[in-house]
Amino acid sequence: MPDLEEVPQQGTKRYLPAPPGPPGYLLFKLPSLQKTPIEYLGTLHQEYGDLVRLPIMPGLTLYSAIHPDHAEHILSTYPNRYGKPDFFLKPMGLVQGQGLFTSEGDLWQKHRRLMQPAFQQKKLVYIHTVMLKCVQSLIREWEEKPEGAVIDIAAEMTRLTLQIVSLALFSVDISQESDALGKAFRTALAYVYFRLTSPLAVPVWLPTPRNLKFRQAKQTLNRIVLDIIQSRRYDRTEHYDLLSMLLTAQDAETQTGMSDRQLQDEVITLINAGHETMATALAWTWYILGTHPHILTRIEDEINTELGAEAPSFETLPQLEYTGRVFDESLRLYPPGIGLAPRMALERDELQGYAIPKGAIININSYFTSRHRQYWDDAEQFDPDRFLPDQVHRHKYAYLPFGAGPHVCIGKNFALMEAKTILAAIIQKFRISLVPNQPIEIDPRFTLRPKYGIKVTIHQKTDRYAATG
Ligand code: HEM
């Protein structure tokens, strides 16, 4: 007899079963869930179906949801029935304050309205020039290396995307290891991960060595970002970066902009959200290209035909359709996250005939949605042509690399433009080959990064048009 929950609906009361799941509390299995979430959750979904109930300990039950209908229901149809839970918001908020990713309600809505215009496609022309400049400077560095040099392309993508997002935001490069802001970021994010995965961690105000190190890093972040914001308020020079748009943005309804403190939180959020996911997605794309030479050849053909010797410009990027589809498919099989931020049911609800009690924590684990056999033929096969315009007739929520609904990624256009620019500019100049027999494994902490990096050899192309040969 399944557990039954009472779900009131339009004046009537119905009793619905709880979603299926493993028996007993899983507190002692948490390490498996944290260390090998893909294997662990994958097995559970095979056994129990698309919605699995995971009782962790008394008072804490998680639900793993992987059906596109679940995502549609929670993210788009009834977004007001769900919010992000405190156990997620509090540790994330230690670094990002009340930025878009960690705020809710009126504040989130006002800031989303203020920031949205800065990310519209037509506003990204300046940002494209930043992207191109950064990737060209990386290319020049690589050109100095000996023929066939081995590099960790995952680490290189992190350096590059951090540089791009910081220059695009406020025209300051924070990518160098020695740079105080870059270092502070790494320390602060490592601490957030520690807190997210250690429910019994001592409060942040206690002066333990770990807490003190974090507090120092966060102070550095705040000070540097706030200094840039404040000096910009009085700067008469014209800037075209995102910060200048955010500084002047005014809410049409309330006629107010953002305070320095609010800008600080948003800037820190954008640096964080804007480089880690991007670097992870690109690292896996290089891995795919290394293991699928025929796909690399098709990209090279496209680049030769559409660009010739010209650098990828804002105007020519849309012509790189196949390159775009390769990145889309790479995000399907190797998304940077196993799922979206957790959502908490603010009221009792029903998902596909199952009861969702108030307070339930639901993880939309979109990694499995985008490999769901019901929605994807040969789901494990890498096939960019699934994203050809005449092929896209599947469930709209079967593909969620950027989320959906009101919280959909604000940087989606930025990200897609960045991916094409970087891939095209590098492939024009270099032949990239995977170093054979290296260990390739996913590190599931935060984003799904390659644990040991991705080692490749780089060879300069002497004749661009020989690329397809
Ligand atoms: C391949 C690259 C990227 C991927 C896969 C990605 C993915 C996502 C996803 C899945 C969400 C929604 C999370 C949820 O609903 O729980 C999100 C939100 C967000 N993303 Fe991205 N993102 C990428 C790049 C970027 C970039 C480049 C920026 C900014 C420059 C950015 C800024 C944000 C922000 C601020 C949010 C919060 C939006 C809100 O809640 O209103 N992202 N991203």
Short mmCIF file of C-alpha atoms and ligand atoms in Angstrom, two decimals:
data_model
loop_
_atom_site.label_atom_id
_atom_site.label_comp_id
_atom_site.label_asym_id
_atom_site.label_seq_id
_atom_site.Cartn_x
_atom_site.Cartn_y
_atom_site.Cartn_z
CA MET A 1 0.00 0.00 0.00
CA PRO A 2 1.67 3.27 -1.06
CA ASP A 3 1.84 6.32 1.25
CA LEU A 4 -1.17 8.52 0.53
CA GLU A 5 -1.25 12.29 0.83
CA GLU A 6 -4.33 14.44 0.89
CA VAL A 7 -4.35 16.96 -1.95
CA PRO A 8 -7.21 19.49 -1.91
CA GLN A 9 -8.36 20.41 -5.40
CA GLN A 10 -11.06 22.90 -6.25
CA GLY A 11 -12.99 22.31 -3.07
CA THR A 12 -12.68 18.53 -3.19
CA LYS A 13 -10.16 16.38 -1.35
CA ARG A 14 -8.34 13.61 -3.15
CA TYR A 15 -5.81 11.18 -1.81
CA LEU A 16 -2.80 10.67 -3.99
CA PRO A 17 0.11 8.26 -3.63
CA ALA A 18 3.57 9.53 -2.72
CA PRO A 19 6.08 9.10 -5.57
CA PRO A 20 7.98 5.79 -5.44
CA GLY A 21 11.51 5.58 -4.08
CA PRO A 22 13.94 3.54 -2.01
CA PRO A 23 12.76 2.50 1.45
CA GLY A 24 14.22 3.91 4.70
CA TYR A 25 16.28 7.04 5.25
CA LEU A 26 19.24 7.65 2.98
CA LEU A 27 21.37 9.76 5.30
CA PHE A 28 24.21 7.24 5.20
CA LYS A 29 24.00 6.98 1.43
CA LEU A 30 24.50 10.75 1.03
CA PRO A 31 28.22 10.31 0.23
CA SER A 32 27.27 8.21 -2.85
CA LEU A 33 24.74 10.83 -3.86
CA GLN A 34 27.41 13.53 -3.56
CA LYS A 35 30.35 11.60 -5.04
CA THR A 36 28.66 9.78 -7.92
CA PRO A 37 25.30 11.50 -8.38
CA ILE A 38 24.93 10.55 -12.03
CA GLU A 39 25.37 6.83 -11.40
CA TYR A 40 23.36 6.89 -8.16
CA LEU A 41 20.40 8.86 -9.49
CA GLY A 42 20.53 7.11 -12.87
CA THR A 43 20.05 3.73 -11.18
CA LEU A 44 17.20 5.03 -9.02
CA HIS A 45 15.36 6.47 -12.02
CA GLN A 46 15.75 3.20 -13.89
CA GLU A 47 14.23 1.37 -10.96
CA TYR A 48 11.50 3.80 -9.88
CA GLY A 49 10.65 5.95 -12.90
CA ASP A 50 10.69 9.67 -13.67
CA LEU A 51 9.84 10.97 -10.22
CA VAL A 52 11.73 9.48 -7.28
CA ARG A 53 11.20 10.22 -3.60
CA LEU A 54 14.39 10.27 -1.54
CA PRO A 55 13.79 10.48 2.21
CA ILE A 56 17.15 11.70 3.58
CA MET A 57 16.31 12.00 7.28
CA PRO A 58 13.24 12.88 9.33
CA GLY A 59 12.09 16.31 8.11
CA LEU A 60 14.10 16.26 4.87
CA THR A 61 12.80 14.51 1.77
CA LEU A 62 14.18 15.24 -1.68
CA TYR A 63 12.44 14.48 -4.95
CA SER A 64 14.31 13.88 -8.17
CA ALA A 65 12.21 14.86 -11.21
CA ILE A 66 13.33 14.13 -14.77
CA HIS A 67 10.21 14.19 -16.94
CA PRO A 68 9.78 17.25 -19.20
CA ASP A 69 6.22 17.64 -17.87
CA HIS A 70 7.64 18.05 -14.35
CA ALA A 71 9.92 20.85 -15.52
CA GLU A 72 7.11 22.55 -17.40
CA HIS A 73 4.78 22.35 -14.39
CA ILE A 74 7.30 23.70 -11.86
CA LEU A 75 9.21 26.24 -13.96
CA SER A 76 6.57 27.66 -16.25
CA THR A 77 2.98 26.66 -15.46
CA TYR A 78 3.07 27.17 -11.68
CA PRO A 79 6.35 28.99 -10.89
CA ASN A 80 4.67 30.75 -7.96
CA ARG A 81 4.04 27.44 -6.22
CA TYR A 82 7.81 26.92 -5.89
CA GLY A 83 10.74 28.89 -4.49
CA LYS A 84 14.43 28.21 -3.88
CA PRO A 85 14.97 26.67 -0.42
CA ASP A 86 17.03 28.32 2.33
CA PHE A 87 19.57 25.50 2.50
CA PHE A 88 20.55 26.50 -1.04
CA LEU A 89 20.02 30.28 -0.88
CA LYS A 90 21.98 30.81 2.34
CA PRO A 91 25.35 29.28 1.35
CA MET A 92 25.10 30.67 -2.21
CA GLY A 93 24.10 34.04 -0.80
CA LEU A 94 27.30 34.16 1.27
CA VAL A 95 29.10 34.97 -1.98
CA GLN A 96 26.39 36.27 -4.30
CA GLY A 97 24.40 38.24 -1.70
CA GLN A 98 20.99 39.00 -3.17
CA GLY A 99 21.95 38.73 -6.82
CA LEU A 100 19.54 37.31 -9.42
CA PHE A 101 20.42 33.71 -8.66
CA THR A 102 19.88 34.04 -4.92
CA SER A 103 16.97 36.45 -4.66
CA GLU A 104 13.25 35.88 -4.86
CA GLY A 105 10.00 37.82 -5.08
CA ASP A 106 9.83 41.56 -5.74
CA LEU A 107 13.59 42.17 -5.52
CA TRP A 108 14.33 39.43 -8.06
CA GLN A 109 11.57 40.68 -10.35
CA LYS A 110 12.76 44.30 -10.28
CA HIS A 111 16.39 43.35 -10.95
CA ARG A 112 15.48 40.89 -13.67
CA ARG A 113 13.49 43.68 -15.40
CA LEU A 114 16.43 46.06 -15.02
CA MET A 115 19.06 43.65 -16.28
CA GLN A 116 17.18 41.89 -19.07
CA PRO A 117 17.68 44.62 -21.72
CA ALA A 118 21.48 44.51 -21.31
CA PHE A 119 21.47 40.87 -22.47
CA GLN A 120 19.33 41.27 -25.57
CA GLN A 121 20.96 40.00 -28.74
CA LYS A 122 21.31 43.47 -30.30
CA LYS A 123 23.06 44.81 -27.20
CA LEU A 124 25.77 42.17 -27.46
CA VAL A 125 27.73 43.76 -30.33
CA TYR A 126 30.27 45.35 -28.00
CA ILE A 127 30.55 42.15 -25.99
CA HIS A 128 31.35 40.22 -29.14
CA THR A 129 34.36 42.48 -29.75
CA VAL A 130 35.54 41.70 -26.20
CA MET A 131 35.13 37.97 -26.80
CA LEU A 132 37.06 38.11 -30.05
CA LYS A 133 39.87 40.20 -28.55
CA CYS A 134 40.26 37.76 -25.65
CA VAL A 135 40.29 34.61 -27.78
CA GLN A 136 42.73 36.23 -30.23
CA SER A 137 45.06 37.08 -27.39
CA LEU A 138 44.88 33.44 -26.19
CA ILE A 139 45.64 32.31 -29.74
CA ARG A 140 48.72 34.55 -29.80
CA GLU A 141 49.90 32.94 -26.55
CA TRP A 142 49.42 29.48 -28.04
CA GLU A 143 51.31 30.51 -31.19
CA GLU A 144 54.36 31.10 -29.02
CA LYS A 145 54.28 27.47 -27.86
CA PRO A 146 56.30 24.74 -29.61
CA GLU A 147 54.57 22.69 -32.33
CA GLY A 148 52.51 19.89 -30.76
CA ALA A 149 52.58 21.42 -27.28
CA VAL A 150 50.29 19.76 -24.75
CA ILE A 151 47.83 22.02 -22.92
CA ASP A 152 44.94 21.43 -20.53
CA ILE A 153 42.19 22.93 -22.63
CA ALA A 154 39.71 22.83 -19.71
CA ALA A 155 41.97 25.11 -17.63
CA GLU A 156 42.56 27.34 -20.66
CA MET A 157 38.80 27.71 -21.15
CA THR A 158 38.38 28.72 -17.49
CA ARG A 159 41.05 31.39 -17.86
CA LEU A 160 39.53 32.63 -21.11
CA THR A 161 35.89 32.73 -19.98
CA LEU A 162 36.79 34.47 -16.71
CA GLN A 163 38.68 37.10 -18.67
CA ILE A 164 35.77 37.53 -21.10
CA VAL A 165 33.08 37.92 -18.46
CA SER A 166 35.11 40.37 -16.39
CA LEU A 167 36.03 42.51 -19.41
CA ALA A 168 32.45 42.37 -20.73
CA LEU A 169 31.13 43.42 -17.36
CA PHE A 170 33.44 46.19 -16.31
CA SER A 171 36.41 46.30 -18.67
CA VAL A 172 38.80 44.91 -16.03
CA ASP A 173 40.68 41.65 -16.55
CA ILE A 174 40.54 39.41 -13.46
CA SER A 175 41.74 36.20 -15.01
CA GLN A 176 45.32 36.04 -13.77
CA GLU A 177 46.09 33.62 -10.95
CA SER A 178 48.00 36.36 -9.19
CA ASP A 179 45.04 38.69 -9.41
CA ALA A 180 43.39 39.28 -6.05
CA LEU A 181 39.83 39.10 -7.35
CA GLY A 182 40.40 35.82 -9.23
CA LYS A 183 41.96 34.23 -6.15
CA ALA A 184 39.25 35.53 -3.83
CA PHE A 185 36.64 34.02 -6.14
CA ARG A 186 38.17 30.57 -6.04
CA THR A 187 38.48 30.62 -2.23
CA ALA A 188 34.93 31.87 -1.74
CA LEU A 189 33.40 29.33 -4.12
CA ALA A 190 35.26 26.43 -2.54
CA TYR A 191 33.79 27.55 0.78
CA VAL A 192 30.24 27.70 -0.64
CA TYR A 193 30.62 24.14 -1.91
CA PHE A 194 31.83 23.07 1.53
CA ARG A 195 28.76 24.62 3.18
CA LEU A 196 26.30 23.23 0.63
CA THR A 197 27.56 19.72 1.28
CA SER A 198 28.20 19.94 5.04
CA PRO A 199 24.87 20.42 6.83
CA LEU A 200 26.63 20.27 10.21
CA ALA A 201 29.25 22.96 9.44
CA VAL A 202 29.79 25.52 12.23
CA PRO A 203 28.26 28.98 11.63
CA VAL A 204 30.24 31.36 9.43
CA TRP A 205 30.72 33.91 12.25
CA LEU A 206 32.85 31.49 14.31
CA PRO A 207 36.53 32.39 13.81
CA THR A 208 37.72 28.98 12.56
CA PRO A 209 40.65 29.07 10.08
CA ARG A 210 38.32 28.04 7.21
CA ASN A 211 35.72 30.70 8.10
CA LEU A 212 38.38 33.39 8.47
CA LYS A 213 39.88 32.53 5.10
CA PHE A 214 36.44 32.77 3.51
CA ARG A 215 35.59 36.05 5.20
CA GLN A 216 38.84 37.57 4.01
CA ALA A 217 38.17 36.39 0.44
CA LYS A 218 34.64 37.78 0.48
CA GLN A 219 35.89 41.13 1.80
CA THR A 220 38.39 41.26 -1.06
CA LEU A 221 35.63 40.51 -3.58
CA ASN A 222 33.34 43.17 -2.15
CA ARG A 223 36.03 45.81 -1.91
CA ILE A 224 37.35 45.40 -5.45
CA VAL A 225 33.92 45.19 -7.06
CA LEU A 226 32.55 48.08 -5.00
CA ASP A 227 35.59 50.25 -5.82
CA ILE A 228 35.01 49.70 -9.52
CA ILE A 229 31.30 50.50 -9.17
CA GLN A 230 31.87 53.64 -7.13
CA SER A 231 34.62 55.01 -9.33
CA ARG A 232 32.35 54.40 -12.34
CA ARG A 233 29.56 56.46 -10.82
CA TYR A 234 31.79 59.55 -11.19
CA ASP A 235 33.55 58.53 -14.40
CA ARG A 236 32.59 60.77 -17.32
CA THR A 237 34.23 58.54 -19.97
CA GLU A 238 31.87 56.53 -22.11
CA HIS A 239 31.96 52.78 -21.51
CA TYR A 240 30.03 50.18 -23.45
CA ASP A 241 30.27 47.34 -20.97
CA LEU A 242 27.46 45.69 -19.00
CA LEU A 243 28.24 47.69 -15.86
CA SER A 244 27.54 50.99 -17.60
CA MET A 245 24.16 49.63 -18.72
CA LEU A 246 23.38 48.41 -15.21
CA LEU A 247 24.43 51.74 -13.67
CA THR A 248 22.02 53.69 -15.81
CA ALA A 249 19.16 51.17 -15.84
CA GLN A 250 15.94 52.53 -14.36
CA ASP A 251 12.85 50.51 -13.59
CA ALA A 252 9.97 51.86 -15.69
CA GLU A 253 7.45 51.09 -12.95
CA THR A 254 9.31 52.44 -9.92
CA GLN A 255 11.69 54.95 -11.60
CA THR A 256 14.53 53.59 -9.45
CA GLY A 257 17.84 51.94 -10.30
CA MET A 258 20.16 49.76 -8.22
CA SER A 259 22.15 50.76 -5.17
CA ASP A 260 25.93 50.17 -5.10
CA ARG A 261 25.41 47.22 -2.79
CA GLN A 262 22.83 45.68 -5.12
CA LEU A 263 25.10 46.22 -8.11
CA GLN A 264 27.92 44.57 -6.21
CA ASP A 265 25.80 41.43 -5.66
CA GLU A 266 24.72 41.36 -9.30
CA VAL A 267 28.26 41.80 -10.62
CA ILE A 268 29.58 39.00 -8.41
CA THR A 269 26.66 36.79 -9.53
CA LEU A 270 27.33 37.46 -13.20
CA ILE A 271 31.05 36.73 -12.94
CA ASN A 272 30.27 33.47 -11.19
CA ALA A 273 27.35 32.36 -13.38
CA GLY A 274 29.03 33.62 -16.52
CA HIS A 275 32.32 31.75 -16.51
CA GLU A 276 32.17 28.45 -14.65
CA THR A 277 29.27 26.99 -16.69
CA MET A 278 30.74 28.34 -19.90
CA ALA A 279 34.21 26.90 -19.27
CA THR A 280 32.75 23.48 -18.40
CA ALA A 281 30.55 23.41 -21.50
CA LEU A 282 33.46 24.35 -23.76
CA ALA A 283 35.82 21.83 -22.15
CA TRP A 284 33.39 19.00 -22.95
CA THR A 285 32.85 20.34 -26.47
CA TRP A 286 36.60 20.07 -27.12
CA TYR A 287 36.48 16.54 -25.75
CA ILE A 288 33.62 15.66 -28.13
CA LEU A 289 35.51 17.15 -31.08
CA GLY A 290 38.59 15.14 -30.07
CA THR A 291 36.61 11.90 -30.02
CA HIS A 292 34.49 12.63 -33.12
CA PRO A 293 36.93 13.72 -35.86
CA HIS A 294 34.21 13.69 -38.57
CA ILE A 295 32.31 16.34 -36.61
CA LEU A 296 35.42 18.48 -36.30
CA THR A 297 35.94 18.16 -40.05
CA ARG A 298 32.37 19.37 -40.71
CA ILE A 299 32.98 22.40 -38.49
CA GLU A 300 36.23 23.12 -40.33
CA ASP A 301 34.39 22.89 -43.64
CA GLU A 302 31.74 25.29 -42.42
CA ILE A 303 34.31 27.78 -41.13
CA ASN A 304 36.25 27.65 -44.41
CA THR A 305 33.10 28.17 -46.47
CA GLU A 306 31.46 30.85 -44.34
CA LEU A 307 34.45 32.76 -43.00
CA GLY A 308 37.46 31.90 -45.15
CA ALA A 309 40.31 33.82 -43.56
CA GLU A 310 38.05 36.34 -41.81
CA ALA A 311 37.70 36.30 -38.03
CA PRO A 312 34.19 35.34 -36.82
CA SER A 313 32.32 38.64 -36.57
CA PHE A 314 29.01 39.52 -34.93
CA GLU A 315 27.45 39.59 -38.40
CA THR A 316 28.91 36.29 -39.66
CA LEU A 317 28.32 34.23 -36.51
CA PRO A 318 24.71 33.29 -37.44
CA GLN A 319 26.11 31.61 -40.57
CA LEU A 320 28.00 29.10 -38.42
CA GLU A 321 24.89 26.97 -38.03
CA TYR A 322 26.58 23.59 -37.72
CA THR A 323 29.03 24.91 -35.12
CA GLY A 324 26.02 26.15 -33.15
CA ARG A 325 24.31 22.76 -33.39
CA VAL A 326 27.46 21.03 -32.14
CA PHE A 327 27.42 23.25 -29.04
CA ASP A 328 23.66 22.60 -28.56
CA GLU A 329 24.24 18.85 -28.72
CA SER A 330 27.24 19.10 -26.43
CA LEU A 331 25.04 20.86 -23.85
CA ARG A 332 22.50 18.05 -24.22
CA LEU A 333 24.93 15.22 -23.45
CA TYR A 334 27.39 17.14 -21.25
CA PRO A 335 25.44 19.94 -19.56
CA PRO A 336 27.48 21.93 -17.03
CA GLY A 337 25.04 21.03 -14.26
CA ILE A 338 23.22 17.85 -13.29
CA GLY A 339 20.13 19.97 -12.82
CA LEU A 340 18.71 23.33 -11.90
CA ALA A 341 18.77 25.02 -8.51
CA PRO A 342 16.55 23.06 -6.09
CA ARG A 343 12.95 24.22 -5.75
CA MET A 344 10.77 23.96 -2.65
CA ALA A 345 7.00 23.44 -2.85
CA LEU A 346 5.38 26.47 -1.14
CA GLU A 347 2.05 24.66 -1.05
CA ARG A 348 0.79 21.11 -1.58
CA ASP A 349 0.87 20.12 -5.21
CA GLU A 350 0.40 17.23 -7.58
CA LEU A 351 2.89 16.01 -10.17
CA GLN A 352 1.65 13.42 -12.66
CA GLY A 353 -0.78 11.93 -10.18
CA TYR A 354 1.67 11.91 -7.27
CA ALA A 355 1.35 13.99 -4.12
CA ILE A 356 3.94 16.70 -3.49
CA PRO A 357 3.66 17.89 0.11
CA LYS A 358 4.28 21.50 1.12
CA GLY A 359 8.00 21.95 1.87
CA ALA A 360 9.09 19.15 -0.53
CA ILE A 361 12.47 19.86 -2.14
CA ILE A 362 12.44 19.04 -5.83
CA ASN A 363 15.56 18.70 -7.94
CA ILE A 364 14.83 18.98 -11.63
CA ASN A 365 17.70 16.80 -12.79
CA SER A 366 17.74 17.89 -16.40
CA TYR A 367 20.90 15.86 -17.14
CA PHE A 368 18.57 12.83 -17.33
CA THR A 369 15.78 14.71 -19.13
CA SER A 370 18.08 15.48 -22.04
CA ARG A 371 18.96 11.76 -22.31
CA HIS A 372 15.41 10.53 -21.79
CA ARG A 373 14.77 7.67 -24.21
CA GLN A 374 11.12 8.63 -24.65
CA TYR A 375 12.18 11.98 -26.13
CA TRP A 376 15.53 11.31 -27.76
CA ASP A 377 16.22 8.60 -30.35
CA ASP A 378 19.61 6.97 -29.78
CA ALA A 379 19.85 9.21 -26.75
CA GLU A 380 23.53 8.47 -26.01
CA GLN A 381 24.61 9.18 -29.59
CA PHE A 382 26.25 12.56 -30.31
CA ASP A 383 24.29 13.92 -33.28
CA PRO A 384 24.22 17.70 -33.81
CA ASP A 385 21.65 17.33 -36.60
CA ARG A 386 18.94 16.64 -34.03
CA PHE A 387 18.93 20.42 -33.69
CA LEU A 388 18.25 21.08 -37.39
CA PRO A 389 15.21 23.40 -37.56
CA ASP A 390 13.04 20.71 -39.20
CA GLN A 391 13.96 18.17 -36.50
CA VAL A 392 12.96 20.23 -33.51
CA HIS A 393 9.44 18.98 -32.82
CA ARG A 394 10.05 17.36 -29.48
CA HIS A 395 8.67 18.33 -26.04
CA LYS A 396 9.81 21.90 -25.36
CA TYR A 397 11.02 20.95 -21.88
CA ALA A 398 13.04 17.91 -22.93
CA TYR A 399 16.07 20.17 -23.43
CA LEU A 400 16.84 22.52 -20.53
CA PRO A 401 20.51 23.51 -20.49
CA PHE A 402 19.51 27.10 -19.75
CA GLY A 403 16.48 26.30 -17.60
CA ALA A 404 13.02 27.67 -18.48
CA GLY A 405 10.30 29.96 -17.20
CA PRO A 406 10.89 33.27 -15.40
CA HIS A 407 14.34 32.17 -14.12
CA VAL A 408 15.62 31.06 -17.52
CA CYS A 409 19.34 31.90 -17.90
CA ILE A 410 19.71 35.62 -18.55
CA GLY A 411 23.06 34.96 -20.24
CA LYS A 412 21.82 32.45 -22.83
CA ASN A 413 22.47 34.68 -25.89
CA PHE A 414 25.80 35.74 -24.40
CA ALA A 415 26.77 32.10 -23.91
CA LEU A 416 25.77 30.90 -27.39
CA MET A 417 27.63 33.79 -29.01
CA GLU A 418 30.69 33.17 -26.86
CA ALA A 419 30.78 29.47 -27.69
CA LYS A 420 30.66 30.01 -31.45
CA THR A 421 33.23 32.81 -31.33
CA ILE A 422 35.72 30.77 -29.31
CA LEU A 423 35.27 27.52 -31.24
CA ALA A 424 35.47 29.17 -34.65
CA ALA A 425 38.45 31.42 -33.86
CA ILE A 426 40.51 28.55 -32.41
CA ILE A 427 39.56 25.95 -35.03
CA GLN A 428 40.53 28.43 -37.77
CA LYS A 429 44.06 28.57 -36.39
CA PHE A 430 44.76 25.24 -34.69
CA ARG A 431 44.34 21.54 -35.12
CA ILE A 432 43.37 20.22 -31.70
CA SER A 433 43.88 16.52 -30.88
CA LEU A 434 43.14 14.68 -27.66
CA VAL A 435 46.16 13.23 -25.87
CA PRO A 436 45.44 9.46 -25.97
CA ASN A 437 44.90 7.30 -22.86
CA GLN A 438 44.32 10.13 -20.42
CA PRO A 439 41.83 9.65 -17.58
CA ILE A 440 38.55 11.44 -18.36
CA GLU A 441 36.08 11.65 -15.52
CA ILE A 442 33.34 14.01 -14.37
CA ASP A 443 33.90 15.90 -11.12
CA PRO A 444 30.33 16.41 -9.92
CA ARG A 445 31.09 19.19 -7.43
CA PHE A 446 29.18 22.35 -8.42
CA THR A 447 29.43 22.06 -12.21
CA LEU A 448 30.19 18.78 -13.99
CA ARG A 449 33.82 19.68 -14.81
CA PRO A 450 36.31 17.18 -16.21
CA LYS A 451 38.08 16.04 -13.04
CA TYR A 452 41.60 15.79 -14.45
CA GLY A 453 41.19 18.44 -17.11
CA ILE A 454 41.34 17.63 -20.83
CA LYS A 455 44.81 17.39 -22.32
CA VAL A 456 45.17 18.19 -26.00
CA THR A 457 48.01 18.81 -28.40
CA ILE A 458 47.85 21.94 -30.49
CA HIS A 459 49.23 22.29 -34.01
CA GLN A 460 49.13 25.56 -35.87
CA LYS A 461 47.41 25.38 -39.24
CA THR A 462 49.82 26.83 -41.73
CA ASP A 463 47.21 27.01 -44.46
CA ARG A 464 43.72 27.69 -43.21
CA TYR A 465 42.22 26.15 -46.31
CA ALA A 466 44.10 22.91 -45.65
CA ALA A 467 41.94 22.49 -42.56
CA THR A 468 39.51 20.15 -44.24
CA GLY A 469 42.20 17.96 -45.83
C1 HEM B 1 26.81 27.43 -21.29
C2 HEM B 1 26.65 28.44 -20.45
C3 HEM B 1 25.54 28.57 -19.45
C4 HEM B 1 24.65 27.64 -19.00
C5 HEM B 1 24.55 26.17 -19.38
C6 HEM B 1 23.78 28.31 -18.05
C7 HEM B 1 22.73 27.69 -17.37
C8 HEM B 1 21.84 28.35 -16.56
C9 HEM B 1 20.67 27.75 -15.98
C10 HEM B 1 20.26 26.29 -16.15
C11 HEM B 1 20.02 28.70 -15.25
C12 HEM B 1 18.69 28.55 -14.53
C13 HEM B 1 18.87 27.96 -13.18
C14 HEM B 1 17.56 27.67 -12.48
O1 HEM B 1 16.45 28.00 -12.90
O2 HEM B 1 17.67 27.06 -11.42
C15 HEM B 1 20.81 29.90 -15.33
C16 HEM B 1 20.51 31.07 -14.69
C17 HEM B 1 21.32 32.19 -14.74
N1 HEM B 1 22.40 32.39 -15.56
FE1 HEM B 1 23.21 31.06 -16.83
N2 HEM B 1 24.16 29.62 -17.95
C18 HEM B 1 25.22 29.82 -18.80
C19 HEM B 1 25.88 31.02 -19.02
C20 HEM B 1 25.59 32.19 -18.38
C21 HEM B 1 26.25 33.46 -18.65
C22 HEM B 1 27.33 33.66 -19.71
C23 HEM B 1 25.72 34.37 -17.78
C24 HEM B 1 26.02 35.83 -17.61
C25 HEM B 1 26.96 36.49 -18.22
C26 HEM B 1 24.73 33.67 -16.96
C27 HEM B 1 23.98 34.25 -15.95
C28 HEM B 1 22.91 33.64 -15.31
C29 HEM B 1 22.11 34.29 -14.27
C30 HEM B 1 22.33 35.68 -13.69
C31 HEM B 1 21.11 33.37 -13.92
C32 HEM B 1 19.98 33.58 -12.89
C33 HEM B 1 18.73 34.04 -13.62
C34 HEM B 1 17.51 34.25 -12.74
O3 HEM B 1 17.29 33.49 -11.79
O4 HEM B 1 16.77 35.20 -13.03
N3 HEM B 1 24.67 32.37 -17.37
N4 HEM B 1 21.91 29.67 -16.16
#
